[in-house]
Short mmCIF file of C-alpha atoms in Angstrom, two decimals:
data_model
loop_
_atom_site.label_atom_id
_atom_site.label_comp_id
_atom_site.label_asym_id
_atom_site.label_seq_id
_atom_site.Cartn_x
_atom_site.Cartn_y
_atom_site.Cartn_z
CA MET A 4 0.36 -17.85 32.60
CA LYS A 5 3.26 -19.78 31.11
CA LYS A 6 5.95 -18.38 28.83
CA SER A 7 8.06 -20.66 26.69
CA ILE A 8 11.03 -19.98 24.43
CA PHE A 9 11.74 -22.57 21.76
CA PHE A 10 14.99 -23.26 19.94
CA TYR A 11 15.41 -25.64 17.04
CA LYS A 12 18.45 -26.52 14.99
CA GLU A 13 19.13 -28.81 12.06
CA LEU A 14 22.42 -30.42 13.02
CA THR A 15 25.47 -30.04 10.78
CA PRO A 16 28.20 -32.59 10.00
CA ALA A 17 30.60 -30.71 12.32
CA GLU A 18 28.19 -30.84 15.25
CA VAL A 19 27.65 -34.60 15.01
CA GLY A 20 31.38 -35.27 14.53
CA ASN A 21 31.37 -36.21 10.84
CA THR A 22 34.17 -33.75 10.04
CA GLY A 23 36.66 -35.36 12.40
CA THR A 24 36.08 -32.97 15.29
CA HIS A 25 36.54 -34.47 18.73
CA GLU A 26 33.76 -32.45 20.33
CA ILE A 27 30.07 -33.21 19.82
CA TYR A 28 27.98 -30.12 20.36
CA VAL A 29 25.04 -27.91 19.32
CA ARG A 30 25.89 -24.39 18.21
CA MET A 31 23.47 -21.54 18.87
CA PRO A 32 23.18 -18.45 16.65
CA ASN A 33 25.32 -15.50 17.75
CA ASP A 34 22.21 -13.48 18.66
CA PHE A 35 20.91 -16.24 20.95
CA ASP A 36 19.70 -14.50 24.15
CA TYR A 37 20.94 -17.03 26.70
CA VAL A 38 19.98 -14.88 29.71
CA SER A 39 16.31 -14.86 28.70
CA PHE A 40 16.43 -18.51 27.70
CA PHE A 41 18.14 -19.90 30.81
CA GLY A 42 16.96 -17.23 33.25
CA GLN A 43 20.46 -16.57 34.61
CA GLN A 44 23.67 -14.72 33.78
CA GLY A 45 25.85 -17.76 34.35
CA GLN A 46 29.36 -17.95 35.83
CA GLN A 47 32.22 -16.12 34.11
CA ASN A 48 35.82 -17.32 34.03
CA ASN A 49 37.96 -14.88 32.08
CA SER A 50 36.19 -14.52 28.70
CA VAL A 51 34.09 -17.70 29.00
CA ILE A 52 30.57 -17.62 30.48
CA GLU A 53 29.12 -20.95 31.58
CA VAL A 54 25.52 -21.96 32.42
CA LEU A 55 24.69 -25.36 33.93
CA ILE A 56 21.14 -26.73 33.76
CA VAL A 57 19.17 -29.96 34.04
CA ALA A 58 16.83 -30.66 31.12
CA LYS A 59 14.10 -33.25 30.67
CA ASP A 60 14.85 -35.42 27.64
CA ILE A 61 11.44 -36.23 26.08
CA THR A 62 12.83 -37.85 22.92
CA GLN A 63 11.66 -41.32 23.91
CA SER A 64 8.86 -40.47 26.32
CA VAL A 65 6.97 -37.31 27.25
CA GLN A 66 5.36 -38.95 30.29
CA ASN A 67 8.62 -40.38 31.66
CA PRO A 68 11.44 -38.06 30.57
CA ASP A 69 15.08 -38.61 31.46
CA ASP A 70 16.87 -35.86 33.42
CA THR A 71 19.98 -34.75 31.54
CA ASP A 72 22.80 -32.44 32.67
CA LEU A 73 23.62 -29.82 30.04
CA ARG A 74 26.30 -27.15 29.81
CA PHE A 75 26.07 -23.93 27.80
CA VAL A 76 29.16 -21.82 27.10
CA PHE A 77 29.52 -18.34 25.63
CA PHE A 78 32.95 -17.25 24.44
CA ALA A 79 32.60 -13.53 25.23
CA ASN A 80 35.65 -12.52 23.22
CA SER A 81 35.99 -11.58 19.57
CA ASN A 82 34.67 -15.03 18.60
CA ARG A 83 31.31 -14.53 20.41
CA GLU A 84 30.43 -18.19 19.80
CA LYS A 85 27.62 -19.82 21.77
CA ARG A 86 27.29 -23.58 22.04
CA MET A 87 26.30 -26.61 24.16
CA PRO A 88 29.37 -28.91 24.21
CA GLY A 89 29.94 -32.41 25.57
CA LEU A 90 26.90 -34.08 24.00
CA ARG A 91 28.54 -37.32 22.80
CA TYR A 92 26.65 -39.52 25.27
CA LEU A 93 23.33 -37.93 24.35
CA PHE A 94 23.96 -38.18 20.60
CA GLU A 95 25.01 -41.83 20.86
CA LYS A 96 21.98 -42.62 23.02
CA HIS A 97 19.59 -41.40 20.32
CA ASN A 98 21.79 -42.30 17.32
CA VAL A 99 21.84 -38.67 16.22
CA GLN A 100 23.03 -38.14 12.64
CA ASN A 101 23.78 -35.23 10.31
CA GLY A 102 20.53 -33.53 9.39
CA ASP A 103 18.64 -34.61 12.51
CA ILE A 104 16.86 -31.87 14.43
CA PHE A 105 17.56 -30.72 17.98
CA PHE A 106 14.76 -28.95 19.87
CA MET A 107 14.89 -27.26 23.23
CA GLU A 108 12.20 -25.52 25.26
CA SER A 109 12.71 -23.11 28.15
CA ARG A 110 9.49 -22.87 30.12
CA LEU A 111 8.91 -20.22 32.80
CA GLU A 112 5.89 -21.00 34.95
CA ASN A 113 5.12 -19.65 38.42
CA GLY A 114 8.60 -18.17 38.64
CA ARG A 115 10.34 -21.48 37.91
CA TYR A 116 12.30 -22.51 34.81
CA THR A 117 11.96 -26.01 33.34
CA PHE A 118 13.88 -27.18 30.29
CA PHE A 119 12.97 -29.84 27.73
CA ILE A 120 14.97 -31.32 24.87
CA LYS A 121 14.02 -33.62 22.02
CA PHE A 122 15.66 -35.05 18.90
CA PHE A 123 13.81 -35.61 15.62
CA LYS A 124 15.12 -37.73 12.78
CA GLN A 125 15.99 -36.15 9.45
CA GLY A 126 12.95 -35.90 7.16
CA SER A 127 10.38 -36.09 9.97
CA MET A 128 9.90 -32.34 9.58
CA LEU A 129 11.27 -29.58 7.40
CA LEU A 130 12.76 -26.43 8.88
CA SER A 131 13.25 -22.99 7.40
CA PRO A 132 15.51 -21.38 8.45
CA LYS A 133 17.83 -24.15 9.67
CA SER A 134 18.14 -22.52 13.10
CA PHE A 135 15.39 -20.53 14.78
CA VAL A 136 14.22 -19.19 18.17
CA PHE A 137 10.68 -18.11 19.00
CA SER A 138 8.65 -17.49 22.15
CA LYS A 139 5.05 -18.18 23.12
CA GLU A 140 2.82 -17.32 26.08
CA ASP A 141 0.01 -19.74 26.82
CA ASP A 142 -2.36 -20.62 29.64
CA GLU A 143 -2.01 -24.29 28.80
CA THR A 144 1.01 -26.42 29.67
CA GLN A 145 2.53 -27.56 26.41
CA THR A 146 5.84 -29.15 25.60
CA ILE A 147 7.94 -28.62 22.55
CA SER A 148 6.61 -31.85 21.06
CA ARG A 149 3.21 -30.15 20.65
CA GLN A 150 4.62 -26.95 19.20
CA ILE A 151 6.56 -28.31 16.25
CA THR A 152 5.16 -27.97 12.79
CA ASN A 153 3.73 -31.14 11.35
CA VAL A 154 3.37 -30.08 7.74
CA SER A 155 1.86 -33.44 6.84
CA GLU A 156 -1.33 -32.37 8.62
CA ILE A 157 -1.97 -29.50 6.17
CA GLN A 158 -4.96 -30.30 3.98
CA PRO A 159 -3.94 -31.22 0.41
CA GLN A 160 -6.23 -28.59 -1.14
CA PHE A 161 -4.53 -25.89 0.95
CA ARG A 162 -0.92 -26.79 0.14
CA PRO A 163 -0.73 -25.16 -3.32
CA LEU A 164 -1.74 -21.81 -1.82
CA LEU A 165 0.90 -22.01 0.92
CA THR A 166 3.45 -23.26 -1.60
CA ALA A 167 2.73 -20.32 -3.90
CA ILE A 168 3.06 -17.88 -0.99
CA ARG A 169 6.44 -19.33 -0.04
CA THR A 170 7.52 -19.11 -3.68
CA LYS A 171 6.59 -15.44 -4.01
CA PRO A 172 4.63 -13.04 -1.77
CA PHE A 173 2.42 -11.76 -4.62
CA LEU A 174 -0.58 -13.83 -5.75
CA LEU A 175 -3.55 -13.40 -8.06
CA LEU A 176 -6.70 -15.24 -6.95
CA ALA A 177 -9.06 -15.70 -9.88
CA GLY A 178 -12.37 -17.48 -10.26
CA ILE A 179 -16.07 -16.98 -10.61
CA SER A 180 -17.74 -14.51 -8.28
CA GLY A 181 -18.74 -15.85 -4.89
CA THR A 182 -16.13 -18.60 -4.47
CA GLY A 183 -14.47 -16.97 -1.44
CA LYS A 184 -11.39 -15.33 -2.93
CA SER A 185 -11.26 -12.40 -0.52
CA ARG A 186 -12.49 -14.61 2.33
CA ILE A 187 -9.48 -16.90 2.01
CA VAL A 188 -7.13 -13.94 2.51
CA ARG A 189 -8.95 -12.95 5.69
CA LYS A 190 -8.81 -16.57 6.85
CA LEU A 191 -5.06 -16.66 6.32
CA ALA A 192 -4.73 -13.62 8.57
CA GLN A 193 -7.02 -15.13 11.20
CA ALA A 194 -4.99 -18.33 11.12
CA SER A 195 -1.73 -16.52 11.86
CA VAL A 196 -2.65 -13.52 14.06
CA THR A 197 -1.57 -13.62 17.71
CA GLU A 198 -3.57 -12.46 20.69
CA ASP A 199 -0.83 -10.00 21.69
CA LEU A 200 -0.86 -8.40 18.24
CA GLN A 201 -4.64 -8.14 18.24
CA LYS A 202 -4.58 -6.46 21.65
CA ILE A 203 -2.30 -3.71 20.36
CA TYR A 204 -4.52 -2.63 17.47
CA ASP A 205 -8.02 -3.71 18.48
CA PRO A 206 -8.20 -4.45 22.23
CA LYS A 207 -12.01 -4.48 22.26
CA SER A 208 -12.06 -7.51 19.94
CA VAL A 209 -10.37 -9.65 22.61
CA GLU A 210 -11.95 -8.23 25.77
CA SER A 211 -13.94 -11.35 26.62
CA ASN A 212 -11.77 -14.00 24.96
CA PHE A 213 -9.53 -14.53 21.95
CA ASN A 214 -11.29 -16.40 19.15
CA ARG A 215 -9.26 -15.90 16.00
CA TRP A 216 -11.98 -17.24 13.69
CA ARG A 217 -14.48 -14.60 14.85
CA LEU A 218 -12.19 -11.63 14.28
CA HIS A 219 -13.67 -9.50 11.53
CA LYS A 220 -10.47 -7.46 11.18
CA PRO A 221 -7.37 -9.35 12.30
CA ALA A 222 -4.53 -6.95 13.09
CA ASN A 223 -2.42 -8.51 10.32
CA PHE A 224 -5.09 -8.06 7.63
CA GLU A 225 -6.01 -5.17 5.36
CA LEU A 226 -8.52 -5.09 2.52
CA ILE A 227 -8.17 -2.34 -0.07
CA GLN A 228 -10.94 -1.94 -2.62
CA VAL A 229 -9.51 -0.98 -6.00
CA LYS A 230 -11.37 1.86 -7.74
CA PRO A 231 -11.90 2.06 -11.52
CA ASN A 232 -10.41 5.58 -11.66
CA TRP A 233 -6.99 4.55 -10.32
CA HIS A 234 -4.64 5.44 -13.17
CA ASN A 235 -1.59 6.36 -11.08
CA SER A 236 -0.05 5.24 -7.80
CA LEU A 237 -1.09 8.18 -5.61
CA GLU A 238 -4.00 6.21 -4.12
CA VAL A 239 -1.61 3.41 -3.16
CA VAL A 240 1.67 4.98 -1.99
CA GLY A 241 0.41 8.48 -1.12
CA TYR A 242 2.16 11.76 -1.86
CA LYS A 243 3.64 14.91 -0.40
CA SER A 244 1.18 17.81 -0.21
CA ASN A 245 1.81 21.48 0.50
CA ILE A 246 -1.83 22.34 1.09
CA GLY A 247 -2.15 23.48 4.69
CA GLY A 248 1.60 23.17 5.17
CA ALA A 249 4.03 20.56 3.90
CA HIS A 250 2.97 17.07 4.95
CA TYR A 251 2.58 13.56 3.60
CA GLU A 252 -0.81 12.13 2.64
CA PHE A 253 -0.80 8.57 3.90
CA THR A 254 -2.79 5.65 2.51
CA PRO A 255 -3.99 2.38 4.07
CA PHE A 256 -1.38 0.57 1.96
CA VAL A 257 1.53 2.62 3.34
CA GLU A 258 0.27 2.35 6.93
CA PHE A 259 -0.18 -1.41 6.63
CA VAL A 260 3.31 -1.95 5.18
CA ALA A 261 4.77 0.09 8.05
CA ARG A 262 2.78 -1.98 10.56
CA ALA A 263 4.19 -5.18 9.06
CA TRP A 264 7.71 -3.82 9.61
CA LYS A 265 6.94 -3.48 13.34
CA HIS A 266 6.02 -7.17 13.72
CA PRO A 267 8.41 -9.15 11.51
CA GLU A 268 7.59 -12.58 12.99
CA THR A 269 3.91 -12.47 11.97
CA PRO A 270 2.69 -12.81 8.37
CA PHE A 271 0.73 -9.77 7.18
CA PHE A 272 -1.87 -10.27 4.44
CA LEU A 273 -3.06 -7.44 2.22
CA CYS A 274 -6.01 -8.12 -0.08
CA LEU A 275 -6.46 -5.94 -3.18
CA ASP A 276 -10.12 -6.58 -3.86
CA GLU A 277 -11.25 -6.52 -7.51
CA MET A 278 -7.64 -5.87 -8.42
CA ASN A 279 -8.19 -5.50 -12.15
CA LEU A 280 -10.96 -2.87 -12.01
CA ALA A 281 -8.09 -0.51 -12.94
CA PRO A 282 -4.83 -1.14 -14.85
CA VAL A 283 -2.56 -2.84 -12.32
CA GLU A 284 0.68 -1.76 -13.98
CA GLN A 285 -0.37 1.89 -13.53
CA TYR A 286 -1.54 2.14 -9.93
CA PHE A 287 0.81 -0.56 -8.60
CA ALA A 288 3.96 0.43 -10.50
CA GLU A 289 6.21 0.92 -7.46
CA PHE A 290 5.28 -2.45 -6.01
CA LEU A 291 5.76 -4.31 -9.31
CA SER A 292 9.27 -2.88 -9.48
CA ALA A 293 10.10 -3.51 -5.82
CA ILE A 294 8.91 -7.14 -5.79
CA GLU A 295 11.56 -8.01 -8.38
CA SER A 296 14.38 -6.31 -6.46
CA ARG A 297 14.30 -8.66 -3.47
CA SER A 298 17.73 -9.62 -2.15
CA ILE A 299 19.60 -10.50 1.03
CA GLU A 300 22.16 -7.87 1.98
CA ASN A 301 24.20 -8.27 5.18
CA ASN A 302 21.69 -10.91 6.31
CA GLU A 303 18.87 -8.38 5.88
CA TYR A 304 15.93 -8.69 3.48
CA GLU A 305 16.00 -5.72 1.12
CA THR A 306 13.92 -4.35 -1.76
CA ASP A 307 13.72 -1.12 -3.65
CA PRO A 308 11.44 1.38 -1.85
CA VAL A 309 7.79 1.93 -2.69
CA VAL A 310 8.15 5.33 -0.96
CA LYS A 311 11.51 7.05 -1.36
CA PRO A 312 13.74 7.78 1.68
CA PHE A 313 11.78 10.01 4.03
CA ASP A 314 14.64 12.48 4.45
CA GLU A 315 14.32 13.34 0.76
CA PHE A 316 10.97 14.99 1.55
CA GLY A 317 12.68 17.44 3.91
CA GLU A 318 13.33 17.32 7.65
CA ASP A 319 9.88 18.47 8.79
CA VAL A 320 7.96 16.08 6.52
CA SER A 321 10.35 13.24 7.33
CA LYS A 322 9.76 13.72 11.05
CA GLN A 323 5.99 13.82 10.51
CA MET A 324 6.16 10.57 8.49
CA VAL A 325 8.24 8.79 11.14
CA ASN A 326 5.96 9.95 13.96
CA HIS A 327 2.91 8.73 12.07
CA LEU A 328 4.25 5.35 10.93
CA VAL A 329 6.65 4.43 13.73
CA GLY A 330 5.66 6.58 16.69
CA LYS A 331 7.35 9.48 18.40
CA ILE A 332 10.98 8.87 19.30
CA ASP A 333 11.40 10.25 22.83
CA ALA A 334 13.53 9.65 25.90
CA ASN A 335 11.80 6.32 26.55
CA ASN A 336 12.68 4.74 23.22
CA ALA A 337 15.49 6.87 21.80
CA SER A 338 18.33 4.40 22.43
CA ASP A 339 20.28 3.42 19.36
CA ASN A 340 19.22 -0.22 19.70
CA SER A 341 15.49 0.27 20.22
CA LYS A 342 13.19 -1.13 17.54
CA GLU A 343 11.61 2.28 17.05
CA THR A 344 14.95 4.02 16.52
CA GLN A 345 16.21 1.36 14.11
CA LEU A 346 12.99 1.42 12.10
CA ALA A 347 12.92 5.21 11.99
CA LYS A 348 16.50 5.21 10.72
CA ARG A 349 15.62 2.67 8.02
CA PHE A 350 12.63 4.68 6.80
CA ARG A 351 14.59 7.94 6.79
CA THR A 352 17.56 6.57 4.84
CA LYS A 353 16.16 3.68 2.77
CA GLY A 354 12.51 4.63 2.44
CA LEU A 355 9.53 2.32 2.84
CA THR A 356 10.72 -0.99 1.41
CA LEU A 357 8.76 -4.25 1.40
CA PRO A 358 9.17 -6.35 4.58
CA LYS A 359 9.60 -10.08 4.13
CA ASN A 360 6.44 -10.86 6.12
CA LEU A 361 4.17 -8.86 3.77
CA ILE A 362 2.06 -11.02 1.44
CA ILE A 363 -0.17 -9.36 -1.15
CA LEU A 364 -3.05 -11.21 -2.77
CA GLY A 365 -5.24 -9.65 -5.43
CA THR A 366 -8.71 -10.98 -6.20
CA VAL A 367 -9.59 -11.12 -9.88
CA ASN A 368 -12.84 -11.26 -11.81
CA MET A 369 -12.74 -11.38 -15.60
CA ASP A 370 -15.73 -9.72 -17.27
CA GLU A 371 -16.61 -6.68 -19.36
CA THR A 372 -16.01 -4.31 -16.41
CA THR A 373 -12.39 -5.30 -15.78
CA PHE A 374 -8.97 -4.98 -17.41
CA SER A 375 -6.94 -7.94 -18.62
CA PHE A 376 -3.49 -8.47 -17.15
CA SER A 377 -0.36 -7.49 -19.02
CA ARG A 378 2.45 -10.04 -19.14
CA LYS A 379 4.45 -7.69 -16.93
CA VAL A 380 1.95 -8.34 -14.13
CA LEU A 381 1.54 -12.06 -14.82
CA ASP A 382 5.32 -12.55 -14.83
CA ARG A 383 5.54 -11.07 -11.35
CA ALA A 384 2.71 -12.98 -9.67
CA MET A 385 1.68 -16.52 -8.84
CA SER A 386 -1.82 -17.18 -10.21
CA ILE A 387 -4.38 -19.47 -8.59
CA VAL A 388 -7.85 -20.14 -9.99
CA MET A 389 -10.54 -20.82 -7.40
CA ASP A 390 -13.47 -22.17 -9.41
CA ASP A 391 -14.24 -25.40 -7.54
CA VAL A 392 -17.66 -25.31 -5.88
CA ASP A 393 -18.28 -28.12 -3.40
CA TYR A 394 -21.90 -27.87 -2.29
CA ASN A 395 -21.62 -31.01 -0.14
CA SER A 396 -18.97 -29.34 2.04
CA TYR A 397 -20.81 -26.03 1.98
CA PHE A 398 -24.11 -27.45 3.23
CA ASP A 399 -22.22 -29.44 5.84
CA GLY A 400 -20.73 -26.15 7.07
CA GLN A 401 -17.15 -27.19 6.29
CA THR A 402 -15.97 -24.57 3.81
CA GLU A 403 -15.27 -22.01 6.54
CA ASN A 404 -12.75 -24.34 8.15
CA ASN A 405 -10.44 -25.06 5.24
CA VAL A 406 -7.59 -22.91 6.62
CA PRO A 407 -5.70 -24.48 9.55
CA GLU A 408 -4.34 -22.43 12.42
CA MET A 409 -0.70 -21.69 11.68
CA ASP A 410 1.90 -22.67 14.22
CA GLU A 411 5.26 -20.93 14.35
CA GLY A 412 6.86 -23.37 11.95
CA ILE A 413 4.37 -22.70 9.16
CA LYS A 414 4.61 -18.95 9.77
CA GLN A 415 8.35 -19.07 9.35
CA LEU A 416 8.08 -21.14 6.19
CA ILE A 417 5.99 -18.45 4.51
CA ILE A 418 8.00 -15.54 5.93
CA ASN A 419 11.59 -16.73 5.50
CA ARG A 420 11.45 -17.54 1.82
CA ASP A 421 14.29 -18.47 -0.48
CA ILE A 422 14.95 -15.92 -3.23
CA ASN A 423 17.41 -17.75 -5.46
CA GLY A 424 15.92 -20.99 -6.76
CA LEU A 425 19.31 -22.52 -7.51
CA ASP A 426 20.21 -22.21 -3.82
CA ALA A 427 16.92 -23.68 -2.55
CA ASP A 428 17.18 -27.21 -1.20
CA MET A 429 15.13 -30.06 -2.69
CA ASN A 430 14.62 -28.10 -5.91
CA ASN A 431 15.19 -31.14 -8.18
CA LYS A 432 16.76 -28.81 -10.70
CA GLU A 433 17.55 -31.47 -13.31
CA THR A 434 13.88 -32.48 -13.57
CA VAL A 435 12.83 -28.83 -13.63
CA LYS A 436 15.43 -28.01 -16.27
CA ALA A 437 14.32 -30.85 -18.54
CA TYR A 438 10.65 -29.94 -18.23
CA LEU A 439 11.06 -26.20 -18.83
CA THR A 440 13.37 -26.87 -21.77
CA ALA A 441 10.68 -29.05 -23.37
CA VAL A 442 8.01 -26.43 -22.71
CA ASN A 443 10.13 -23.60 -24.10
CA ALA A 444 10.77 -25.59 -27.27
CA VAL A 445 7.03 -25.38 -27.89
CA LEU A 446 6.84 -21.70 -26.91
CA GLU A 447 9.81 -20.69 -29.06
CA ASN A 448 9.10 -17.65 -31.29
CA THR A 449 5.93 -16.82 -29.36
CA PRO A 450 5.30 -14.05 -26.80
CA PHE A 451 4.63 -16.79 -24.24
CA LYS A 452 8.23 -18.04 -24.04
CA LEU A 453 9.57 -18.44 -20.51
CA GLY A 454 12.52 -16.46 -19.19
CA TYR A 455 14.92 -16.83 -16.29
CA ARG A 456 12.36 -15.49 -13.81
CA ALA A 457 10.03 -18.41 -14.55
CA ALA A 458 12.89 -20.90 -14.17
CA ASN A 459 13.83 -19.41 -10.80
CA GLU A 460 10.25 -19.56 -9.58
CA ALA A 461 9.81 -23.14 -10.80
CA LEU A 462 12.80 -24.18 -8.68
CA LEU A 463 11.43 -22.24 -5.71
CA TYR A 464 7.98 -23.78 -6.13
CA VAL A 465 9.31 -27.33 -6.25
CA SER A 466 11.45 -26.68 -3.18
CA ALA A 467 8.51 -25.14 -1.31
CA ALA A 468 6.22 -28.02 -2.26
CA HIS A 469 8.64 -30.49 -0.70
CA LYS A 470 8.85 -28.39 2.47
CA PHE A 471 5.09 -28.53 2.95
CA ASN A 472 4.95 -32.21 2.07
CA SER A 473 8.18 -34.22 1.95
CA GLU A 474 6.42 -36.92 -0.09
CA THR A 475 5.36 -34.52 -2.84
CA ASP A 476 6.23 -35.75 -6.32
CA THR A 477 8.20 -33.18 -8.30
CA LYS A 478 5.93 -33.65 -11.30
CA THR A 479 2.89 -32.90 -9.13
CA ALA A 480 4.52 -29.63 -8.10
CA LEU A 481 5.36 -28.82 -11.73
CA ASP A 482 1.78 -29.62 -12.71
CA GLU A 483 0.59 -26.94 -10.29
CA PHE A 484 3.31 -24.54 -11.41
CA THR A 485 2.28 -25.01 -15.05
CA GLN A 486 -1.19 -23.74 -14.28
CA MET A 487 0.07 -20.81 -12.21
CA LYS A 488 2.87 -19.52 -14.45
CA ILE A 489 2.74 -21.09 -17.93
CA LEU A 490 -0.87 -21.57 -19.01
CA SER A 491 -1.86 -18.28 -17.37
CA ARG A 492 0.26 -16.44 -19.98
CA ILE A 493 -1.46 -17.92 -23.03
CA GLU A 494 -4.00 -15.68 -24.76
CA GLY A 495 -4.90 -14.92 -28.37
CA ASP A 496 -6.97 -15.75 -31.43
CA LYS A 497 -6.75 -18.90 -33.50
CA ARG A 498 -4.30 -17.37 -35.94
CA SER A 499 -1.80 -16.30 -33.26
CA VAL A 500 -2.15 -19.38 -31.03
CA GLY A 501 -2.35 -21.92 -33.86
CA ASN A 502 -1.57 -25.48 -32.76
CA LEU A 503 0.45 -24.38 -29.73
CA LEU A 504 -1.99 -25.92 -27.25
CA GLN A 505 -1.85 -29.31 -28.91
CA ARG A 506 1.94 -29.24 -28.99
CA LEU A 507 2.01 -28.20 -25.35
CA LYS A 508 -0.33 -31.05 -24.49
CA ASP A 509 2.13 -33.47 -26.06
CA VAL A 510 4.69 -32.27 -23.48
CA VAL A 511 2.47 -32.40 -20.38
CA ASN A 512 0.21 -35.33 -21.29
CA GLY A 513 0.31 -38.22 -18.85
CA ASP A 514 2.57 -36.87 -16.12
CA TYR A 515 0.70 -33.60 -15.56
CA PRO A 516 -3.03 -34.44 -15.46
CA LYS A 517 -4.37 -31.12 -14.13
CA SER A 518 -2.57 -29.11 -16.78
CA THR A 519 -3.68 -31.56 -19.46
CA LYS A 520 -7.30 -31.08 -18.45
CA ILE A 521 -7.01 -27.28 -18.60
CA ILE A 522 -5.31 -27.43 -21.99
CA ASP A 523 -8.22 -29.50 -23.30
CA VAL A 524 -10.68 -26.86 -22.05
CA MET A 525 -8.63 -24.06 -23.58
CA ALA A 526 -8.34 -25.88 -26.91
CA LYS A 527 -12.10 -26.35 -27.06
CA SER A 528 -12.62 -22.67 -26.27
CA LEU A 529 -10.24 -21.77 -29.10
CA ASP A 530 -12.17 -23.95 -31.55
CA ASP A 531 -15.59 -22.70 -30.44
CA LYS A 532 -14.85 -18.99 -30.00
CA MET A 533 -11.79 -18.56 -32.22
CA PHE A 534 -10.14 -16.97 -29.17
CA VAL A 535 -8.70 -18.34 -25.94
CA SER A 536 -7.55 -16.98 -22.59
CA TYR A 537 -6.61 -18.92 -19.50
CA TRP A 538 -8.62 -16.43 -17.48
CA THR A 539 -11.89 -16.78 -19.41
CA LYS A 540 -11.57 -20.35 -20.69
#
């Protein structure tokens, strides 16, 4: 068994010497666990701790790496800075520039540590966040060069789904029955679940071997079947009951959200099956409010709670809730810094908020048995229509393999999302601004007019599209966004819609072919039926 810890860093102007600094270095995050990474405490001289290692430089060749002496220092004073200084020779050797990427692997195998380093040129891959550490246990010997995300290998038909997830962790999957809407959610979970996580919650499923694609219930997946009689949120977020003594009635939704909090580095996928069998804005009210309250506070992802602070239910009920969702806090895990203690404290004081690794996808069928979506719901979700049926792929047995296994880089892209579109890199905001302004000129004085939320999500979507494919054209991303967030809002009879579709086509025609095609279908539906809806076009 081999255990590796990986560190990557997008280099800043200061690190490569562009700001006039004399030292060339790589800075580690303050929470970098150097003892685990280097396998030693190092030598301390006053307040400076130093670790000396020899690393294999595989930048030019994996088969014939160059041995390189490296020095790590930790300033164990109030500064607490951690860095690898004295790298001028190495940077000049590989012509390292601002924006290039430094990777390092610490591999522990048979009680021995081996270190690897590699430089990647700017643009060869896209990182989010800009600095990140993750670990992996594997029976196979792999180097960092095999662990890095190559987003260019993601199938084109799969990119819009990942892009939408990175834009916002709430999606509606629509389409005719039998096109695999709920299956794709399960596949996403299978693609990202780890063997260690599966062992915790379903050890029998991995007794013989770990085959992610044969897992019926990945540990990071939950399917909740919506019932037609859900007209409040009790079936989703639970409630306090005094029958048989004061206690909290838990639901699969609450238990799954709490599980996601325990494993923040793994994406968790919740599928609301047949989501619109009941009015979404009624049974999912707390979530719809919380999803719009996302923010970063003291470097922590925060939302409003879907279940209020546990202590507000009373001490006895709060303790019961913590024991059920976190586990009993006893002498073995009662230290102030333990994960259990920290999570229990969060739930008691802040309630059950949404973790950043929770992704909710609702499957949608539009017929006489279902409810239509209010604009409140559509404004808060990314919408994807899955109505393509490829019988050639199906009969060749290929449709089950359209979701690639996610490496750590892809997982982090869909977990560590930007929230403010103006701050997202590669958002091409001038192009987005011009396009949305033209669209809103058509939608002026209609209930379909776009607000600031749509503008923010357009910027986020364009940024995310470039992260999953650096060669993506901004107009291609906006074409996809138009279907997900603009056309999905349009609904009404011929009198209320009028010539809006034709005027909108004048804006999108030529540069946005997919949206143009859908507008043509919607316009024909309006002429034939005197009514149009994106969902039943």
